[in-house]
């Protein structure tokens, strides 16, 4: 036995044989079929550790992808924890762990010059993708699909899944053009859409993958990427699509050290383009694929395992041609260590109607909590097909009535919150959206209710503010404008009661943050800057009749912490999709009486153009998807599984439903005697950036709270644009030097870089610079280039990502420039403001930052940097621009303790402003200057 294997088995002596095989089988293609609760996360973690400890790969040569960022963080932290137990020093920051999308993004950023997009590209999410198509509606859609879909927004929503599918399935557009009339229109719309994306330096998630695949198909780039990768592991392989399979196979050629992990029984994401085909056909692509099945379940009570196994085995997974859509001889069995006390571990609730059903659920939850069977309300999860209010409302209302705290952020009920209705009302008053406008408005109830709530504040400063702002807009004359954006009004409104009080409530503050992001999206995609005489009515109608109307009708989710999706103290109400990867002591599964529909129309329309053709028979897809869906739901339960319905469940649930006892007619005394233990939720270590976290907190804790913690979107970002523009153009110079092209750099080339960066930064939504600041930014770059030819000769690396993992957080940063000569290293950091004096507090802040960088560079390169420099680019003479900062080991240690202290304050949520900031430096461009002024934190004078 090798030493690496011995170490792992010493720390984890209870691994079963299947798990050991999966961990130590490293060469060639491997499929791990991991049933629910069989410890696949531990297997992936230990497999990664083994590859490193055994010397088979460096951390930088391993790729590990999973379905969500949170799952990726969990893998990262658990690997780190095990490495610490093993007492070995490994540069884990070099591991490539993330989602497939983040992997694509990583490599595209590295080789962006070889793609159809540029630096600063924007990745569209579901909302912004729809807004992007709206922005270019006439060119992309126009009247092309009016015979199929009627309204503008319906055409946008219905078309986008087709556009995504064309990319994900790598459909040949020439073949699509040869199809029927609809196909021809689709091909035309797709071509325009793709061109518009690239013109605007934006990409959707499918194109993120397509561009990465194209890089891999470029032989020169492929060799550069591939030479640094030895092993690839892909989790949740059952939920991958065709383009992701192509990426995996190309990336792992020629040795195919590719390990995929998944379970076709838990495939959920057909509606997102995923296909169970990838996992079922994986072994057929190789001559020597090994298959390992993880079958021992460490999660659920044996009765629960037996019940959901009967359910999935009740389906005939063969079609009429004897093709099998599930691996044969599959089983899930209780692990030897699984507790199996005798109590009713599975029963049902069959209400006479919705009220009776929820009354019984409330009674059950109260019984479990009162008797200590569960310790916390979060030990209970209600899983539904959908949690929109028409599906979850009766559960929510019952919990409210009985004072049982619940958490259901995806009920699409964002606009039902009082504070949001109040905001809508304020905007309606400011822009004059009432009377006839309001009477004709489809969603007028939200504004009317908001105006009704505003009645409580009629004798307040808010009323005067709203009247004043409405009058300003009304009194605009031809050619006049106000130096106010749509977002500016939002931040001014927050200064007044009741909004200033709402800001002290975290949930309401986070809802306001979402509103700020929505307003920013409106300004970007509707091309609205400041309010003018010419656009004041346009803003009014676009904001309400188009934007808010679209959002309200589609529904919006409320905030949920991506790092902690199961907050303590609340009964969880979530979709079955949300529950994937989670487990709960008590699971209540509903939607058993609802009709289950699977997405089939897009495949029906496009299958003939898929390179692989059809897979599952169309007439079996609903049955297959429904069974997998509820199998996932049932298998989330650890100790207690409850099936609930207000009416007779559908016939296909009879294999799990028949013969179940009904609550409250179960052996309650046995249940009462149980004390269910839940695992503490995994909370990943947070990243804290030296520039965007530590520096912001030290500048103003309040700014940190609003912009970093709550993620409010700034209304204006001119200063950010200036600094980023200078930094990125200087980086372009450095990259040219590193590529051996120093002789090709001249002022014309620099100006070309500068303009490309400027254009791509504006496309992200930043406001343009005035002529003078823009000229100043370019001058700073050219002056730097002219005066530092000797520095350029000594470049080792540029934009070096650095990180230090602490016990409970990770600090990250970026070294602007690493210089070297004669085995000596130097660090240089660029600042675009005028040079500060040595005794300025700012210098001490920068010294600490650079000291930490020096420590990390020493760890990475094995030698301590000789010198630390700040380069002030606004200074015209090099001797003024280049500032050396003295440092030593004591200062490095002091810097580390300082950052620990700052992070401690952040984690303890100490956001009060103790020392009044310099209003002219810190506050003048801060959106919260109005709020802070009204709170008495600062004195800010201005016309607002």
PDB file of C-alpha atoms in Angstrom, residues 198-390:
ATOM      1  CA  UNK A 198     -20.739  39.835 -29.656  1.00  0.00           C
ATOM      2  CA  UNK A 199     -21.198  43.437 -30.831  1.00  0.00           C
ATOM      3  CA  UNK A 200     -22.220  44.394 -27.302  1.00  0.00           C
ATOM      4  CA  UNK A 201     -19.574  42.223 -25.609  1.00  0.00           C
ATOM      5  CA  UNK A 202     -22.187  40.110 -23.874  1.00  0.00           C
ATOM      6  CA  UNK A 203     -22.651  36.350 -23.728  1.00  0.00           C
ATOM      7  CA  UNK A 204     -25.301  34.037 -22.352  1.00  0.00           C
ATOM      8  CA  UNK A 205     -24.442  30.812 -20.519  1.00  0.00           C
ATOM      9  CA  UNK A 206     -24.714  28.580 -23.622  1.00  0.00           C
ATOM     10  CA  UNK A 207     -22.339  30.858 -25.545  1.00  0.00           C
ATOM     11  CA  UNK A 208     -19.947  30.858 -22.599  1.00  0.00           C
ATOM     12  CA  UNK A 209     -19.630  27.113 -23.175  1.00  0.00           C
ATOM     13  CA  UNK A 210     -19.586  27.375 -26.964  1.00  0.00           C
ATOM     14  CA  UNK A 211     -16.740  29.903 -26.947  1.00  0.00           C
ATOM     15  CA  UNK A 212     -14.740  27.685 -24.591  1.00  0.00           C
ATOM     16  CA  UNK A 213     -15.352  24.657 -26.812  1.00  0.00           C
ATOM     17  CA  UNK A 214     -14.172  26.697 -29.809  1.00  0.00           C
ATOM     18  CA  UNK A 215     -10.974  27.522 -27.886  1.00  0.00           C
ATOM     19  CA  UNK A 216     -10.455  23.804 -27.260  1.00  0.00           C
ATOM     20  CA  UNK A 217     -10.948  23.110 -30.969  1.00  0.00           C
ATOM     21  CA  UNK A 218      -8.193  25.636 -31.744  1.00  0.00           C
ATOM     22  CA  UNK A 219      -5.159  23.327 -31.777  1.00  0.00           C
ATOM     23  CA  UNK A 220      -2.680  25.942 -30.539  1.00  0.00           C
ATOM     24  CA  UNK A 221      -4.872  27.089 -27.631  1.00  0.00           C
ATOM     25  CA  UNK A 222      -5.919  23.521 -26.848  1.00  0.00           C
ATOM     26  CA  UNK A 223      -2.298  22.450 -26.377  1.00  0.00           C
ATOM     27  CA  UNK A 224      -1.647  25.389 -24.030  1.00  0.00           C
ATOM     28  CA  UNK A 225      -4.683  24.507 -21.909  1.00  0.00           C
ATOM     29  CA  UNK A 226      -4.306  20.726 -22.052  1.00  0.00           C
ATOM     30  CA  UNK A 227      -0.636  20.571 -21.084  1.00  0.00           C
ATOM     31  CA  UNK A 228      -1.517  21.874 -17.625  1.00  0.00           C
ATOM     32  CA  UNK A 229      -4.361  19.390 -16.935  1.00  0.00           C
ATOM     33  CA  UNK A 230      -3.965  15.743 -15.890  1.00  0.00           C
ATOM     34  CA  UNK A 231      -7.217  14.786 -14.163  1.00  0.00           C
ATOM     35  CA  UNK A 232     -10.824  15.919 -14.594  1.00  0.00           C
ATOM     36  CA  UNK A 233     -13.751  15.120 -12.304  1.00  0.00           C
ATOM     37  CA  UNK A 234     -17.325  16.159 -13.087  1.00  0.00           C
ATOM     38  CA  UNK A 235     -20.049  15.876 -10.457  1.00  0.00           C
ATOM     39  CA  UNK A 236     -23.820  15.745 -11.197  1.00  0.00           C
ATOM     40  CA  UNK A 237     -23.071  14.349 -14.648  1.00  0.00           C
ATOM     41  CA  UNK A 238     -26.710  13.328 -15.115  1.00  0.00           C
ATOM     42  CA  UNK A 239     -27.564  17.029 -15.452  1.00  0.00           C
ATOM     43  CA  UNK A 240     -25.072  17.936 -18.187  1.00  0.00           C
ATOM     44  CA  UNK A 241     -25.912  18.715 -21.810  1.00  0.00           C
ATOM     45  CA  UNK A 242     -24.387  17.859 -25.182  1.00  0.00           C
ATOM     46  CA  UNK A 243     -21.973  20.789 -25.389  1.00  0.00           C
ATOM     47  CA  UNK A 244     -20.740  20.039 -21.856  1.00  0.00           C
ATOM     48  CA  UNK A 245     -20.082  16.431 -22.862  1.00  0.00           C
ATOM     49  CA  UNK A 246     -18.071  17.665 -25.854  1.00  0.00           C
ATOM     50  CA  UNK A 247     -16.053  19.967 -23.570  1.00  0.00           C
ATOM     51  CA  UNK A 248     -15.349  17.125 -21.121  1.00  0.00           C
ATOM     52  CA  UNK A 249     -14.196  14.720 -23.834  1.00  0.00           C
ATOM     53  CA  UNK A 250     -12.033  17.282 -25.635  1.00  0.00           C
ATOM     54  CA  UNK A 251     -10.460  18.520 -22.407  1.00  0.00           C
ATOM     55  CA  UNK A 252      -9.551  14.991 -21.278  1.00  0.00           C
ATOM     56  CA  UNK A 253      -7.999  13.798 -24.556  1.00  0.00           C
ATOM     57  CA  UNK A 254      -5.881  11.808 -25.236  1.00  0.00           C
ATOM     58  CA  UNK A 255      -5.553   9.792 -21.987  1.00  0.00           C
ATOM     59  CA  UNK A 256      -9.142  10.389 -20.814  1.00  0.00           C
ATOM     60  CA  UNK A 257      -8.380  10.590 -17.101  1.00  0.00           C
ATOM     61  CA  UNK A 258     -11.995  11.631 -16.794  1.00  0.00           C
ATOM     62  CA  UNK A 259     -14.124  10.687 -13.797  1.00  0.00           C
ATOM     63  CA  UNK A 260     -17.838  11.495 -13.955  1.00  0.00           C
ATOM     64  CA  UNK A 261     -20.134  11.120 -10.957  1.00  0.00           C
ATOM     65  CA  UNK A 262     -23.903  11.104 -10.966  1.00  0.00           C
ATOM     66  CA  UNK A 263     -27.155   9.192 -10.818  1.00  0.00           C
ATOM     67  CA  UNK A 264     -29.582   9.046 -13.731  1.00  0.00           C
ATOM     68  CA  UNK A 265     -32.395   8.509 -11.212  1.00  0.00           C
ATOM     69  CA  UNK A 266     -31.776  12.058  -9.945  1.00  0.00           C
ATOM     70  CA  UNK A 267     -31.761  13.878 -13.315  1.00  0.00           C
ATOM     71  CA  UNK A 268     -33.863  17.043 -12.946  1.00  0.00           C
ATOM     72  CA  UNK A 269     -32.774  19.626 -15.473  1.00  0.00           C
ATOM     73  CA  UNK A 270     -34.218  18.695 -18.863  1.00  0.00           C
ATOM     74  CA  UNK A 271     -35.894  22.133 -18.879  1.00  0.00           C
ATOM     75  CA  UNK A 272     -32.389  23.674 -18.796  1.00  0.00           C
ATOM     76  CA  UNK A 273     -31.162  21.572 -21.713  1.00  0.00           C
ATOM     77  CA  UNK A 274     -29.675  18.691 -19.698  1.00  0.00           C
ATOM     78  CA  UNK A 275     -30.003  15.109 -20.897  1.00  0.00           C
ATOM     79  CA  UNK A 276     -29.741  11.838 -18.997  1.00  0.00           C
ATOM     80  CA  UNK A 277     -28.228  10.449 -22.188  1.00  0.00           C
ATOM     81  CA  UNK A 278     -24.740  11.665 -21.209  1.00  0.00           C
ATOM     82  CA  UNK A 279     -24.491   9.481 -18.113  1.00  0.00           C
ATOM     83  CA  UNK A 280     -26.270   6.491 -19.642  1.00  0.00           C
ATOM     84  CA  UNK A 281     -24.062   6.424 -22.744  1.00  0.00           C
ATOM     85  CA  UNK A 282     -20.795   7.467 -21.069  1.00  0.00           C
ATOM     86  CA  UNK A 283     -19.216   3.956 -21.016  1.00  0.00           C
ATOM     87  CA  UNK A 284     -19.996   3.433 -24.720  1.00  0.00           C
ATOM     88  CA  UNK A 285     -17.532   6.171 -25.700  1.00  0.00           C
ATOM     89  CA  UNK A 286     -14.554   4.204 -24.359  1.00  0.00           C
ATOM     90  CA  UNK A 287     -13.098   0.721 -24.698  1.00  0.00           C
ATOM     91  CA  UNK A 288     -11.921   0.579 -21.100  1.00  0.00           C
ATOM     92  CA  UNK A 289     -14.429   2.531 -19.002  1.00  0.00           C
ATOM     93  CA  UNK A 290     -14.713   1.342 -15.418  1.00  0.00           C
ATOM     94  CA  UNK A 291     -18.033   1.593 -13.551  1.00  0.00           C
ATOM     95  CA  UNK A 292     -18.261   1.798  -9.763  1.00  0.00           C
ATOM     96  CA  UNK A 293     -21.605   1.925  -7.961  1.00  0.00           C
ATOM     97  CA  UNK A 294     -21.983   3.637  -4.591  1.00  0.00           C
ATOM     98  CA  UNK A 295     -24.999   1.888  -3.074  1.00  0.00           C
ATOM     99  CA  UNK A 296     -24.758   2.218   0.704  1.00  0.00           C
ATOM    100  CA  UNK A 297     -27.002   4.990   1.966  1.00  0.00           C
ATOM    101  CA  UNK A 298     -25.839   6.831   5.104  1.00  0.00           C
ATOM    102  CA  UNK A 299     -28.731   9.305   5.129  1.00  0.00           C
ATOM    103  CA  UNK A 300     -32.177   7.775   5.445  1.00  0.00           C
ATOM    104  CA  UNK A 301     -34.088   5.452   7.739  1.00  0.00           C
ATOM    105  CA  UNK A 302     -34.298   1.946   6.157  1.00  0.00           C
ATOM    106  CA  UNK A 303     -38.094   2.253   5.818  1.00  0.00           C
ATOM    107  CA  UNK A 304     -37.659   5.454   3.799  1.00  0.00           C
ATOM    108  CA  UNK A 305     -35.010   3.830   1.574  1.00  0.00           C
ATOM    109  CA  UNK A 306     -37.316   0.867   0.982  1.00  0.00           C
ATOM    110  CA  UNK A 307     -40.244   3.167   0.122  1.00  0.00           C
ATOM    111  CA  UNK A 308     -38.482   5.316  -2.460  1.00  0.00           C
ATOM    112  CA  UNK A 309     -36.712   2.276  -3.936  1.00  0.00           C
ATOM    113  CA  UNK A 310     -40.107   0.615  -4.486  1.00  0.00           C
ATOM    114  CA  UNK A 311     -41.327   3.826  -6.095  1.00  0.00           C
ATOM    115  CA  UNK A 312     -38.551   4.079  -8.705  1.00  0.00           C
ATOM    116  CA  UNK A 313     -38.487   0.339  -9.362  1.00  0.00           C
ATOM    117  CA  UNK A 314     -42.227   0.363 -10.107  1.00  0.00           C
ATOM    118  CA  UNK A 315     -41.596   2.074 -13.445  1.00  0.00           C
ATOM    119  CA  UNK A 316     -40.783   0.109 -16.583  1.00  0.00           C
ATOM    120  CA  UNK A 317     -37.566   1.781 -17.794  1.00  0.00           C
ATOM    121  CA  UNK A 318     -37.507  -0.105 -21.097  1.00  0.00           C
ATOM    122  CA  UNK A 319     -39.142   1.103 -24.285  1.00  0.00           C
ATOM    123  CA  UNK A 320     -40.858  -1.051 -26.897  1.00  0.00           C
ATOM    124  CA  UNK A 321     -37.516  -1.593 -28.647  1.00  0.00           C
ATOM    125  CA  UNK A 322     -35.948  -3.004 -25.451  1.00  0.00           C
ATOM    126  CA  UNK A 323     -33.782   0.105 -24.910  1.00  0.00           C
ATOM    127  CA  UNK A 324     -33.160   0.678 -21.207  1.00  0.00           C
ATOM    128  CA  UNK A 325     -33.181   4.222 -19.729  1.00  0.00           C
ATOM    129  CA  UNK A 326     -31.756   3.282 -16.363  1.00  0.00           C
ATOM    130  CA  UNK A 327     -28.703   1.275 -15.360  1.00  0.00           C
ATOM    131  CA  UNK A 328     -29.780  -2.302 -14.607  1.00  0.00           C
ATOM    132  CA  UNK A 329     -29.448  -3.970 -11.205  1.00  0.00           C
ATOM    133  CA  UNK A 330     -29.368  -0.666  -9.342  1.00  0.00           C
ATOM    134  CA  UNK A 331     -30.023  -0.649  -5.648  1.00  0.00           C
ATOM    135  CA  UNK A 332     -29.740   1.584  -2.621  1.00  0.00           C
ATOM    136  CA  UNK A 333     -29.233  -0.206   0.681  1.00  0.00           C
ATOM    137  CA  UNK A 334     -28.918   1.096   4.244  1.00  0.00           C
ATOM    138  CA  UNK A 335     -25.324   1.334   5.468  1.00  0.00           C
ATOM    139  CA  UNK A 336     -24.458  -0.838   8.463  1.00  0.00           C
ATOM    140  CA  UNK A 337     -24.145   2.297  10.604  1.00  0.00           C
ATOM    141  CA  UNK A 338     -27.631   3.598   9.725  1.00  0.00           C
ATOM    142  CA  UNK A 339     -29.915   3.962  12.743  1.00  0.00           C
ATOM    143  CA  UNK A 340     -33.171   2.030  12.358  1.00  0.00           C
ATOM    144  CA  UNK A 341     -35.271   2.543  15.457  1.00  0.00           C
ATOM    145  CA  UNK A 342     -38.839   1.356  15.349  1.00  0.00           C
ATOM    146  CA  UNK A 343     -41.205   4.314  14.814  1.00  0.00           C
ATOM    147  CA  UNK A 344     -43.479   5.536  11.986  1.00  0.00           C
ATOM    148  CA  UNK A 345     -40.751   6.820   9.617  1.00  0.00           C
ATOM    149  CA  UNK A 346     -43.101   7.302   6.672  1.00  0.00           C
ATOM    150  CA  UNK A 347     -46.785   8.238   6.696  1.00  0.00           C
ATOM    151  CA  UNK A 348     -49.200  10.533   4.867  1.00  0.00           C
ATOM    152  CA  UNK A 349     -51.491  13.507   5.342  1.00  0.00           C
ATOM    153  CA  UNK A 350     -54.677  13.302   3.274  1.00  0.00           C
ATOM    154  CA  UNK A 351     -56.695  16.406   3.894  1.00  0.00           C
ATOM    155  CA  UNK A 352     -60.353  16.801   3.047  1.00  0.00           C
ATOM    156  CA  UNK A 353     -59.358  20.106   1.427  1.00  0.00           C
ATOM    157  CA  UNK A 354     -56.458  22.586   1.518  1.00  0.00           C
ATOM    158  CA  UNK A 355     -57.449  23.949   4.925  1.00  0.00           C
ATOM    159  CA  UNK A 356     -57.660  20.505   6.471  1.00  0.00           C
ATOM    160  CA  UNK A 357     -54.315  19.542   4.904  1.00  0.00           C
ATOM    161  CA  UNK A 358     -52.433  22.565   6.264  1.00  0.00           C
ATOM    162  CA  UNK A 359     -54.090  22.247   9.683  1.00  0.00           C
ATOM    163  CA  UNK A 360     -52.685  18.715   9.927  1.00  0.00           C
ATOM    164  CA  UNK A 361     -49.239  19.867   8.759  1.00  0.00           C
ATOM    165  CA  UNK A 362     -49.218  22.627  11.378  1.00  0.00           C
ATOM    166  CA  UNK A 363     -50.301  20.113  13.996  1.00  0.00           C
ATOM    167  CA  UNK A 364     -47.467  17.763  12.985  1.00  0.00           C
ATOM    168  CA  UNK A 365     -44.804  20.489  13.036  1.00  0.00           C
ATOM    169  CA  UNK A 366     -45.991  21.757  16.437  1.00  0.00           C
ATOM    170  CA  UNK A 367     -46.020  18.190  17.779  1.00  0.00           C
ATOM    171  CA  UNK A 368     -42.440  17.525  16.628  1.00  0.00           C
ATOM    172  CA  UNK A 369     -41.156  20.828  18.002  1.00  0.00           C
ATOM    173  CA  UNK A 370     -43.030  20.740  21.310  1.00  0.00           C
ATOM    174  CA  UNK A 371     -41.820  17.219  22.113  1.00  0.00           C
ATOM    175  CA  UNK A 372     -38.221  17.889  21.130  1.00  0.00           C
ATOM    176  CA  UNK A 373     -38.302  15.398  18.262  1.00  0.00           C
ATOM    177  CA  UNK A 374     -36.831  18.201  16.173  1.00  0.00           C
ATOM    178  CA  UNK A 375     -34.560  20.852  17.670  1.00  0.00           C
ATOM    179  CA  UNK A 376     -35.157  23.598  15.141  1.00  0.00           C
ATOM    180  CA  UNK A 377     -37.869  24.516  12.652  1.00  0.00           C
ATOM    181  CA  UNK A 378     -35.255  24.280   9.873  1.00  0.00           C
ATOM    182  CA  UNK A 379     -35.219  20.504  10.452  1.00  0.00           C
ATOM    183  CA  UNK A 380     -38.502  20.451   8.503  1.00  0.00           C
ATOM    184  CA  UNK A 381     -38.724  20.991   4.739  1.00  0.00           C
ATOM    185  CA  UNK A 382     -41.854  21.096   2.604  1.00  0.00           C
ATOM    186  CA  UNK A 383     -40.947  20.163  -0.975  1.00  0.00           C
ATOM    187  CA  UNK A 384     -43.238  21.143  -3.843  1.00  0.00           C
ATOM    188  CA  UNK A 385     -43.108  21.066  -7.632  1.00  0.00           C
ATOM    189  CA  UNK A 386     -43.535  24.855  -7.580  1.00  0.00           C
ATOM    190  CA  UNK A 387     -43.574  27.340  -4.704  1.00  0.00           C
ATOM    191  CA  UNK A 388     -45.305  30.189  -6.508  1.00  0.00           C
ATOM    192  CA  UNK A 389     -48.029  31.609  -4.301  1.00  0.00           C
ATOM    193  CA  UNK A 390     -50.808  29.644  -6.011  1.00  0.00           C
TER     194      UNK A 390
END
